[in-house]
């Protein structure tokens, strides 16, 4: 018995014609799949439209009410798809988050899934239906509707695939898979045939456009094989996201970056135990995510510390640190938004040496200065001046992903 979960994103069900196309695709695929559950997003633009409607009244709508409102987008697309399938004589039934018993916590607008009652889904599958589920939504312990955060239908789909122990979860979208780099910047970027969960999470800036990162975490936890494919070119193989990825053949799987970085430098900080602890404790208390940290060699008991934060948090970070200036003897706090991070990612790095030096060489070859470096087992990132961002990505892609 073959069980699969398909998920169609907003652009795949963006119009009635597209919904019919999706219905045809499902009808054809159903011949090879015994049990098929289809999770849908709202029609393209619908969620934003509903949000705007709420904001007509207030900038801060109550989150409980927002959730009920936003969940209606997926009700529309799921019921329309079931109707479209039925019109093609493919038996289908639509179900809401409540009807599949998608239980979540009560953090409205970004709820986390707790459990799914699979018996209702199975009942409908056993009757020969394609079960069309409204993604993005659940209910909390009070029976109130919750939503899973923007892009949350991916997480609905993976969670349902895990709960049904499906053979795989196919995410149908408007791109043909996960790229080795952002194709708008790197013209010869290509589609990866395989990628591991860990790489996918590290490549968030590439992957997040395709998959909500939480869905990848969930897929990793429950070992769900995920395939990312194009709705409009369904015969292309797409990208398989799984445990191993492509360990054998590639050292680097992708090149990515983040322009939304800012650097804060604290000059003349006392070089004694506990100083870094108190600075970063304050930032953590302020829920500021610090990424790269560099501390210079001290001179006469004073040192400089630099770190990066998301660019839109820079003012808040400065405000948090300023009160510490006197106590820690900080002579100056400098902030700089014109920096960007570029990264190379690959599980193959675990067993290869020389990737870091190759990366530094490529950047040096382009005359790009490295401001800070961080590494993990499968990723190396360098902070550079933002104006070199595109150049660096292209050069790195060329070195690591170019024709071998
Ligand atoms: N409709 C929701 C959104 O636009 C959820 C989703 O598409 O996955 O974020
Ligand atoms: Mg999406």
Coordinates of C-alpha atoms and ligand atoms in Angstrom, one line a residue:
X1 CA 0.0 0.0 0.0
X2 CA 1.4 3.3 -1.0
X3 CA 0.6 6.4 1.0
X4 CA 1.7 9.9 0.0
X5 CA 1.0 13.5 1.1
X6 CA 1.1 16.2 -1.6
X7 CA 1.2 19.9 -0.7
X8 CA 0.3 22.7 -3.2
X9 CA 1.4 26.2 -2.4
X10 CA -0.5 29.4 -3.0
X11 CA 0.9 30.0 -6.4
X12 CA -0.1 26.5 -7.5
X13 CA -3.7 27.2 -6.6
X14 CA -3.6 30.9 -7.4
X15 CA -6.6 30.9 -9.8
X16 CA -9.5 28.6 -10.7
X17 CA -7.7 27.5 -13.8
X18 CA -4.7 26.6 -11.7
X19 CA -6.9 24.7 -9.3
X20 CA -8.2 22.7 -12.2
X21 CA -4.7 22.0 -13.4
X22 CA -3.8 20.7 -9.9
X23 CA -6.9 18.6 -9.8
X24 CA -5.9 17.0 -13.1
X25 CA -2.4 16.4 -11.8
X26 CA -3.8 14.7 -8.7
X27 CA -6.2 12.6 -10.7
X28 CA -3.4 11.2 -12.8
X29 CA -1.1 10.6 -9.8
X30 CA -3.9 8.9 -7.9
X31 CA -3.5 5.9 -10.2
X32 CA -0.2 5.0 -8.6
X33 CA -1.0 5.9 -5.0
X34 CA -3.5 4.0 -2.8
X35 CA -3.9 6.6 -0.1
X36 CA -3.4 10.2 -1.1
X37 CA -3.8 13.3 1.2
X38 CA -3.4 16.7 -0.4
X39 CA -2.6 19.8 1.8
X40 CA -3.3 23.2 0.3
X41 CA -2.3 26.8 1.0
X42 CA -4.6 29.7 0.5
X43 CA -4.9 31.0 -3.1
X44 CA -1.9 33.3 -3.8
X45 CA -2.3 36.7 -2.1
X46 CA -5.4 35.6 -0.1
X47 CA -3.7 35.6 3.3
X48 CA -2.2 39.0 2.7
X49 CA -5.6 40.3 1.6
X50 CA -7.3 39.0 4.7
X51 CA -4.5 40.5 6.9
X52 CA -5.0 43.9 5.2
X53 CA -8.7 43.7 5.8
X54 CA -8.1 43.3 9.6
X55 CA -5.6 46.2 9.5
X56 CA -8.3 48.4 8.1
X57 CA -9.6 48.6 11.6
X58 CA -6.5 48.4 13.7
X59 CA -2.7 47.9 13.4
X60 CA -2.9 45.4 16.2
X61 CA -5.8 43.0 15.6
X62 CA -6.4 40.4 18.3
X63 CA -4.5 37.3 17.4
X64 CA -7.3 35.0 18.2
X65 CA -9.6 36.7 15.7
X66 CA -6.8 36.9 13.1
X67 CA -6.3 33.2 13.3
X68 CA -10.0 32.5 12.5
X69 CA -9.9 35.0 9.7
X70 CA -6.7 33.8 8.1
X71 CA -7.6 30.1 8.4
X72 CA -10.5 30.9 6.0
X73 CA -8.1 31.3 3.1
X74 CA -7.2 27.6 3.2
X75 CA -10.9 26.6 3.6
X76 CA -11.6 28.3 0.3
X77 CA -8.8 26.6 -1.6
X78 CA -9.3 23.1 -0.1
X79 CA -13.1 23.0 -0.7
X80 CA -12.6 24.4 -4.2
X81 CA -10.0 21.7 -5.0
X82 CA -12.3 19.0 -3.7
X83 CA -15.1 20.3 -5.9
X84 CA -12.7 20.5 -8.9
X85 CA -11.6 16.9 -8.3
X86 CA -15.2 15.7 -8.0
X87 CA -16.0 17.4 -11.3
X88 CA -13.2 15.2 -12.9
X89 CA -14.8 12.2 -11.3
X90 CA -12.0 11.8 -8.8
X91 CA -13.6 11.2 -5.4
X92 CA -12.4 13.8 -2.9
X93 CA -13.4 15.2 0.4
X94 CA -12.1 18.4 2.0
X95 CA -11.3 18.7 5.8
X96 CA -10.3 21.6 8.0
X97 CA -7.6 21.5 10.7
X98 CA -10.3 20.9 13.2
X99 CA -11.8 18.0 11.3
X100 CA -8.4 16.2 11.2
X101 CA -7.9 16.9 14.9
X102 CA -4.8 19.0 14.3
X103 CA -4.1 20.0 18.0
X104 CA -1.7 22.8 18.6
X105 CA -0.7 24.9 21.6
X106 CA -2.4 28.3 22.0
X107 CA 0.2 30.6 20.7
X108 CA -2.0 32.3 18.2
X109 CA -0.6 33.2 14.8
X110 CA 2.5 30.9 15.3
X111 CA 1.1 27.8 17.1
X112 CA 3.1 24.6 17.4
X113 CA 1.5 21.3 16.5
X114 CA 1.0 18.9 19.4
X115 CA -0.9 15.9 17.8
X116 CA -3.0 14.8 14.8
X117 CA -5.9 12.4 15.0
X118 CA -5.3 10.2 12.0
X119 CA -8.5 8.0 12.3
X120 CA -10.7 10.6 10.6
X121 CA -8.3 10.9 7.7
X122 CA -8.0 7.1 7.4
X123 CA -11.7 6.7 7.4
X124 CA -12.0 8.9 4.4
X125 CA -9.0 7.4 2.6
X126 CA -10.4 3.9 3.1
X127 CA -13.6 5.0 1.3
X128 CA -11.4 5.8 -1.7
X129 CA -11.3 9.5 -1.3
X130 CA -8.5 11.9 -2.0
X131 CA -8.5 13.8 1.3
X132 CA -7.9 17.5 0.7
X133 CA -6.8 19.2 3.9
X134 CA -6.8 22.9 4.7
X135 CA -3.1 23.6 5.7
X136 CA -1.8 26.2 8.1
X137 CA -4.4 25.7 10.8
X138 CA -5.2 23.7 13.9
X139 CA -7.2 24.1 17.1
X140 CA -6.0 24.7 20.6
X141 CA -7.1 23.0 23.8
X142 CA -10.1 25.5 24.0
X143 CA -11.2 24.5 20.5
X144 CA -10.1 27.9 19.1
X145 CA -8.7 28.0 15.7
X146 CA -4.9 28.6 15.5
X147 CA -2.5 29.1 12.6
X148 CA 1.1 27.9 12.3
X149 CA 2.9 31.0 11.1
X150 CA 3.4 32.3 7.5
X151 CA 4.3 29.4 5.2
X152 CA 2.8 27.0 7.7
X153 CA 1.1 24.7 5.2
X154 CA 4.4 23.0 4.6
X155 CA 4.6 22.1 8.2
X156 CA 1.0 20.9 8.1
X157 CA 1.9 18.6 5.2
X158 CA 5.0 17.2 6.8
X159 CA 3.2 16.6 10.1
X160 CA 0.4 14.8 8.4
X161 CA 2.9 12.7 6.4
X162 CA 4.7 11.8 9.7
X163 CA 1.4 11.0 11.4
X164 CA 0.2 8.7 8.6
X165 CA 3.7 7.2 8.2
X166 CA 3.4 8.1 4.5
X167 CA 6.0 7.0 2.0
X168 CA 6.9 10.5 1.1
X169 CA 5.6 14.1 1.2
X170 CA 5.8 15.9 -2.1
X171 CA 5.8 19.7 -1.9
X172 CA 4.5 21.1 -5.2
X173 CA 5.6 24.7 -5.8
X174 CA 6.4 27.2 -8.5
X175 CA 10.1 26.3 -8.8
X176 CA 11.6 23.0 -9.9
X177 CA 13.4 22.3 -6.7
X178 CA 16.1 23.7 -4.4
X179 CA 18.8 25.6 -6.1
X180 CA 22.5 25.7 -5.5
X181 CA 22.3 29.5 -5.1
X182 CA 19.8 32.2 -5.6
X183 CA 19.3 32.0 -9.4
X184 CA 18.5 35.7 -9.6
X185 CA 22.1 36.5 -8.5
X186 CA 23.9 33.4 -9.7
X187 CA 22.8 32.8 -13.3
X188 CA 24.2 29.3 -13.6
X189 CA 22.7 28.1 -10.3
X190 CA 21.2 24.6 -10.8
X191 CA 18.7 22.4 -9.1
X192 CA 20.0 20.0 -6.5
X193 CA 18.8 16.4 -6.9
X194 CA 19.4 15.6 -3.2
X195 CA 20.0 17.6 -0.1
X196 CA 20.0 16.7 3.6
X197 CA 17.8 18.1 6.3
X198 CA 20.8 19.8 7.9
X199 CA 21.9 21.4 4.7
X200 CA 18.4 22.6 4.0
X201 CA 18.2 24.3 7.3
X202 CA 21.6 26.0 6.8
X203 CA 20.6 27.1 3.4
X204 CA 17.5 28.7 5.0
X205 CA 17.8 31.8 2.9
X206 CA 17.5 29.7 -0.3
X207 CA 15.3 27.0 1.2
X208 CA 13.0 29.2 3.2
X209 CA 11.5 30.5 0.0
X210 CA 10.6 27.0 -0.9
X211 CA 9.9 25.4 2.5
X212 CA 9.1 26.8 5.9
X213 CA 12.1 25.9 8.0
X214 CA 9.9 24.4 10.7
X215 CA 8.7 21.8 8.2
X216 CA 12.3 20.7 7.6
X217 CA 12.9 20.4 11.4
X218 CA 9.8 18.3 11.6
X219 CA 10.8 16.2 8.6
X220 CA 14.2 15.6 10.2
X221 CA 12.7 14.6 13.6
X222 CA 10.3 12.1 12.0
X223 CA 12.5 11.1 9.1
X224 CA 10.0 12.1 6.4
X225 CA 11.3 12.0 2.9
X226 CA 10.3 15.3 1.3
X227 CA 10.4 16.0 -2.4
X228 CA 10.2 19.6 -3.8
X229 CA 8.8 19.7 -7.3
X230 CA 7.2 22.1 -9.8
X231 CA 3.4 22.0 -10.2
X232 CA 3.8 23.3 -13.7
X233 CA 6.6 20.9 -14.8
X234 CA 5.7 17.8 -12.7
X235 CA 7.8 15.5 -14.8
X236 CA 11.0 17.0 -13.7
X237 CA 12.5 15.1 -10.8
X238 CA 12.8 18.0 -8.3
X239 CA 14.9 17.9 -5.1
X240 CA 14.8 15.1 -2.5
X241 CA 15.3 16.3 1.0
X242 CA 16.3 13.4 3.3
X243 CA 18.6 12.3 6.0
X244 CA 21.8 11.7 4.0
X245 CA 21.6 14.2 1.1
X246 CA 24.4 13.7 -1.4
X247 CA 27.3 12.9 0.8
X248 CA 29.4 11.0 -1.7
X249 CA 29.5 13.3 -4.7
X250 CA 29.7 16.9 -3.4
X251 CA 31.7 18.7 -0.8
X252 CA 29.6 21.9 -1.1
X253 CA 25.9 21.7 -1.8
X254 CA 25.0 25.3 -2.0
X255 CA 26.2 28.9 -1.6
X256 CA 24.0 31.4 0.2
X257 CA 24.1 34.7 2.0
X258 CA 22.3 37.2 4.1
X259 CA 22.4 41.0 3.5
X260 CA 20.2 41.6 6.6
X261 CA 23.3 41.8 8.8
X262 CA 24.7 44.6 10.9
X263 CA 27.9 44.8 12.9
X264 CA 28.3 46.3 16.3
X265 CA 31.8 47.0 17.6
X266 CA 32.6 47.9 21.2
X267 CA 35.9 49.7 21.5
X268 CA 38.1 49.7 24.6
X269 CA 36.3 47.1 26.5
X270 CA 38.0 45.9 29.8
X271 CA 39.6 42.5 29.1
X272 CA 38.7 40.6 32.2
X273 CA 36.5 37.6 33.1
X274 CA 32.8 38.2 32.9
X275 CA 32.7 41.1 30.5
X276 CA 31.6 39.1 27.4
X277 CA 29.2 37.2 29.6
X278 CA 27.4 40.4 30.8
X279 CA 27.2 41.9 27.3
X280 CA 25.8 38.8 25.6
X281 CA 23.5 38.0 28.6
X282 CA 21.9 41.4 28.2
X283 CA 21.4 40.9 24.4
X284 CA 20.0 37.4 25.0
X285 CA 17.6 38.8 27.6
X286 CA 16.5 41.3 24.9
X287 CA 15.9 38.3 22.6
X288 CA 18.5 39.6 20.1
X289 CA 20.0 36.8 18.0
X290 CA 23.8 37.3 17.8
X291 CA 25.5 35.5 15.0
X292 CA 29.2 36.1 14.6
X293 CA 31.4 37.3 17.4
X294 CA 35.0 38.4 17.2
X295 CA 37.3 39.6 20.0
X296 CA 40.6 41.1 19.3
X297 CA 43.8 40.6 21.2
X298 CA 43.9 42.9 24.1
X299 CA 46.3 45.8 24.5
X300 CA 47.0 47.3 27.9
X301 CA 44.0 45.4 29.4
X302 CA 41.6 46.7 26.8
X303 CA 40.1 45.0 23.8
X304 CA 37.6 45.4 21.0
X305 CA 34.6 43.1 20.6
X306 CA 32.5 42.9 17.3
X307 CA 29.4 40.9 16.7
X308 CA 26.6 40.8 14.2
X309 CA 22.9 41.1 14.7
X310 CA 20.0 41.2 12.2
X311 CA 20.1 44.7 10.6
X312 CA 16.6 45.7 11.8
X313 CA 17.7 45.0 15.5
X314 CA 20.7 47.3 15.4
X315 CA 19.1 50.2 17.2
X316 CA 17.6 48.0 19.9
X317 CA 21.0 46.2 20.4
X318 CA 22.7 49.6 20.8
X319 CA 20.1 50.7 23.4
X320 CA 20.6 47.5 25.3
X321 CA 24.4 47.8 25.4
X322 CA 24.6 51.6 26.1
X323 CA 23.8 51.4 29.8
X324 CA 26.7 48.9 30.2
X325 CA 29.2 51.3 28.7
X326 CA 30.3 52.9 31.9
X327 CA 30.4 49.8 34.0
X328 CA 32.5 47.9 31.4
X329 CA 34.6 50.9 30.4
X330 CA 33.5 50.8 26.8
X331 CA 34.9 53.8 25.1
X332 CA 32.8 53.7 21.9
X333 CA 29.9 51.8 20.4
X334 CA 30.1 51.6 16.6
X335 CA 27.4 50.3 14.3
X336 CA 27.6 49.4 10.7
X337 CA 24.9 48.1 8.4
X338 CA 26.9 47.8 5.2
X339 CA 28.0 44.3 5.9
X340 CA 26.7 41.0 4.5
X341 CA 27.3 37.3 5.2
X342 CA 28.2 34.8 2.6
X343 CA 28.2 31.0 3.4
X344 CA 29.1 27.8 1.7
X345 CA 27.2 24.7 3.0
X346 CA 27.7 21.0 2.5
X347 CA 27.6 17.7 4.5
X348 CA 30.6 16.7 2.5
X349 CA 32.7 19.2 4.4
X350 CA 32.6 16.8 7.4
X351 CA 35.2 14.6 5.6
X352 CA 37.0 17.1 3.5
X353 CA 39.7 19.6 4.4
X354 CA 40.6 22.7 2.5
X355 CA 37.1 24.2 2.1
X356 CA 37.8 27.1 4.4
X357 CA 41.1 27.9 2.7
X358 CA 39.5 27.6 -0.7
X359 CA 36.8 30.0 0.4
X360 CA 39.2 32.6 1.7
X361 CA 41.3 32.3 -1.4
X362 CA 38.3 32.9 -3.7
X363 CA 37.4 36.0 -1.7
X364 CA 41.0 37.3 -1.6
X365 CA 41.2 36.7 -5.4
X366 CA 38.3 39.1 -5.8
X367 CA 39.9 41.6 -3.5
X368 CA 37.2 41.1 -0.8
X369 CA 38.3 41.6 2.8
X370 CA 36.9 39.2 5.4
X371 CA 35.7 40.9 8.5
X372 CA 34.6 37.9 10.5
X373 CA 34.3 34.2 10.2
X374 CA 32.2 31.5 11.7
X375 CA 32.0 27.8 11.0
X376 CA 29.9 24.8 11.9
X377 CA 30.5 21.2 10.9
X378 CA 28.7 21.7 7.5
X379 CA 29.0 25.5 7.0
X380 CA 31.6 28.3 6.7
X381 CA 30.4 31.9 6.7
X382 CA 32.4 35.1 6.2
X383 CA 31.2 38.6 6.9
X384 CA 32.2 41.0 4.1
X385 CA 31.3 44.5 2.9
X386 CA 27.8 44.4 1.5
X387 CA 28.8 46.0 -1.8
X388 CA 30.7 42.8 -2.7
X389 CA 27.8 40.5 -1.8
X390 CA 26.7 39.5 -5.4
X391 CA 30.3 39.2 -6.6
X392 CA 31.3 37.0 -3.7
X393 CA 28.3 34.6 -4.2
X394 CA 29.1 34.3 -7.9
X395 CA 32.8 33.7 -7.3
X396 CA 32.1 31.1 -4.6
X397 CA 29.5 29.3 -6.7
X398 CA 31.9 29.2 -9.6
X399 CA 34.6 27.7 -7.4
X400 CA 32.6 25.1 -5.6
X401 CA 29.7 24.4 -7.9
X402 CA 31.1 25.2 -11.3
X403 CA 31.8 22.5 -13.9
X404 CA 34.2 19.9 -12.4
Ligands
LIG1 N1 -1.5 30.9 3.6 C1 -0.5 31.0 4.5 C2 0.6 32.0 4.2 O1 0.4 32.7 3.2 C3 0.2 29.6 4.8 C4 0.9 29.0 3.6 O2 0.8 29.5 2.5 O3 1.6 28.1 3.8 O4 1.5 32.2 4.8
LIG2 MG1 5.4 28.5 0.9

